[in-house]
JSON list of C-alpha atoms in Angstrom, two decimals:
[
{"chain": "N", "resi": 1, "resn": "ARG", "atom": "CA", "xyz": [114.16, 97.13, 96.86]},
{"chain": "N", "resi": 2, "resn": "LEU", "atom": "CA", "xyz": [113.85, 95.08, 100.12]},
{"chain": "N", "resi": 3, "resn": "GLY", "atom": "CA", "xyz": [110.56, 95.91, 101.78]},
{"chain": "N", "resi": 4, "resn": "TYR", "atom": "CA", "xyz": [109.15, 94.28, 105.01]},
{"chain": "N", "resi": 5, "resn": "GLY", "atom": "CA", "xyz": [107.29, 91.72, 102.79]},
{"chain": "N", "resi": 6, "resn": "ALA", "atom": "CA", "xyz": [103.67, 93.16, 102.52]},
{"chain": "N", "resi": 7, "resn": "GLY", "atom": "CA", "xyz": [103.93, 93.35, 99.01]},
{"chain": "N", "resi": 8, "resn": "TYR", "atom": "CA", "xyz": [103.19, 96.77, 98.54]},
{"chain": "N", "resi": 9, "resn": "TYR", "atom": "CA", "xyz": [105.57, 98.12, 96.47]},
{"chain": "N", "resi": 10, "resn": "ASP", "atom": "CA", "xyz": [104.76, 95.29, 93.60]},
{"chain": "N", "resi": 11, "resn": "MET", "atom": "CA", "xyz": [101.20, 95.19, 93.74]},
{"chain": "N", "resi": 12, "resn": "THR", "atom": "CA", "xyz": [101.19, 99.40, 93.23]},
{"chain": "N", "resi": 13, "resn": "LEU", "atom": "CA", "xyz": [103.81, 98.46, 90.58]},
{"chain": "N", "resi": 14, "resn": "ALA", "atom": "CA", "xyz": [101.58, 95.74, 89.36]},
{"chain": "N", "resi": 15, "resn": "ARG", "atom": "CA", "xyz": [98.56, 97.94, 89.32]},
{"chain": "N", "resi": 16, "resn": "LEU", "atom": "CA", "xyz": [100.30, 100.93, 87.71]},
{"chain": "N", "resi": 17, "resn": "ARG", "atom": "CA", "xyz": [101.59, 98.57, 84.54]},
{"chain": "N", "resi": 18, "resn": "GLU", "atom": "CA", "xyz": [98.03, 97.48, 84.13]},
{"chain": "N", "resi": 19, "resn": "GLN", "atom": "CA", "xyz": [97.17, 101.18, 83.06]},
{"chain": "N", "resi": 20, "resn": "GLY", "atom": "CA", "xyz": [100.19, 101.36, 80.90]},
{"chain": "N", "resi": 21, "resn": "PRO", "atom": "CA", "xyz": [104.15, 101.48, 80.54]},
{"chain": "N", "resi": 22, "resn": "VAL", "atom": "CA", "xyz": [105.82, 102.21, 83.52]},
{"chain": "N", "resi": 23, "resn": "THR", "atom": "CA", "xyz": [109.41, 102.52, 83.74]},
{"chain": "N", "resi": 24, "resn": "ALA", "atom": "CA", "xyz": [110.55, 101.34, 87.23]},
{"chain": "N", "resi": 25, "resn": "VAL", "atom": "CA", "xyz": [114.05, 102.80, 88.26]},
{"chain": "N", "resi": 26, "resn": "GLY", "atom": "CA", "xyz": [115.76, 101.52, 91.52]},
{"chain": "N", "resi": 27, "resn": "LEU", "atom": "CA", "xyz": [118.76, 103.30, 92.93]},
{"chain": "N", "resi": 28, "resn": "CYS", "atom": "CA", "xyz": [121.76, 102.00, 95.04]},
{"chain": "N", "resi": 29, "resn": "TYR", "atom": "CA", "xyz": [125.26, 102.55, 95.50]},
{"chain": "N", "resi": 30, "resn": "GLU", "atom": "CA", "xyz": [127.72, 100.66, 92.77]},
{"chain": "N", "resi": 31, "resn": "GLU", "atom": "CA", "xyz": [128.94, 98.12, 95.43]},
{"chain": "N", "resi": 32, "resn": "GLN", "atom": "CA", "xyz": [125.84, 97.23, 96.28]},
{"chain": "N", "resi": 33, "resn": "LEU", "atom": "CA", "xyz": [125.02, 95.96, 92.22]},
{"chain": "N", "resi": 34, "resn": "VAL", "atom": "CA", "xyz": [124.76, 91.86, 92.13]},
{"chain": "N", "resi": 35, "resn": "ARG", "atom": "CA", "xyz": [124.30, 89.97, 88.95]},
{"chain": "N", "resi": 36, "resn": "LYS", "atom": "CA", "xyz": [121.34, 88.45, 89.90]},
{"chain": "N", "resi": 37, "resn": "VAL", "atom": "CA", "xyz": [118.79, 88.62, 92.69]},
{"chain": "N", "resi": 38, "resn": "PRO", "atom": "CA", "xyz": [116.21, 86.08, 93.69]},
{"chain": "N", "resi": 39, "resn": "ALA", "atom": "CA", "xyz": [112.35, 86.74, 92.55]},
{"chain": "N", "resi": 40, "resn": "GLY", "atom": "CA", "xyz": [109.24, 85.12, 93.48]},
{"chain": "N", "resi": 41, "resn": "LYS", "atom": "CA", "xyz": [106.07, 85.09, 91.07]},
{"chain": "N", "resi": 42, "resn": "HIS", "atom": "CA", "xyz": [104.89, 88.42, 92.64]},
{"chain": "N", "resi": 43, "resn": "ASP", "atom": "CA", "xyz": [108.03, 90.15, 92.58]},
{"chain": "N", "resi": 44, "resn": "GLN", "atom": "CA", "xyz": [108.04, 93.18, 90.10]},
{"chain": "N", "resi": 45, "resn": "PRO", "atom": "CA", "xyz": [111.07, 93.86, 88.28]},
{"chain": "N", "resi": 46, "resn": "VAL", "atom": "CA", "xyz": [113.10, 97.16, 87.27]},
{"chain": "N", "resi": 47, "resn": "ASP", "atom": "CA", "xyz": [114.01, 98.46, 84.24]},
{"chain": "N", "resi": 48, "resn": "TRP", "atom": "CA", "xyz": [116.96, 100.77, 85.59]},
{"chain": "N", "resi": 49, "resn": "ILE", "atom": "CA", "xyz": [119.35, 100.48, 88.28]},
{"chain": "N", "resi": 50, "resn": "VAL", "atom": "CA", "xyz": [121.14, 103.59, 88.77]},
{"chain": "N", "resi": 51, "resn": "THR", "atom": "CA", "xyz": [124.13, 103.87, 90.80]},
{"chain": "N", "resi": 52, "resn": "GLU", "atom": "CA", "xyz": [126.65, 106.87, 91.68]},
{"chain": "N", "resi": 53, "resn": "GLN", "atom": "CA", "xyz": [128.68, 105.89, 88.53]},
{"chain": "N", "resi": 54, "resn": "ARG", "atom": "CA", "xyz": [126.25, 104.85, 86.31]},
{"chain": "N", "resi": 55, "resn": "ALA", "atom": "CA", "xyz": [122.75, 103.62, 84.46]},
{"chain": "N", "resi": 56, "resn": "VAL", "atom": "CA", "xyz": [122.17, 100.03, 84.04]},
{"chain": "N", "resi": 57, "resn": "ARG", "atom": "CA", "xyz": [119.37, 99.09, 81.66]},
{"chain": "N", "resi": 58, "resn": "ILE", "atom": "CA", "xyz": [118.03, 96.00, 82.84]},
{"chain": "N", "resi": 59, "resn": "ASP", "atom": "CA", "xyz": [116.96, 93.43, 79.85]},
{"chain": "N", "resi": 60, "resn": "ARG", "atom": "CA", "xyz": [114.61, 91.15, 80.52]}
]
């Protein structure tokens, strides 16, 4: 997810993950998939990416 740089999505997801397991799913079109995305130290990863063609489990 590309936001506006305030980190609200990442802060919310981090707080939820402190309380227990959370599965984060990202949605995009197949043509938007890339092999690697630059990430900062506060960025929260997704566990799955779902496109109109498939679901991809992200192994970390």
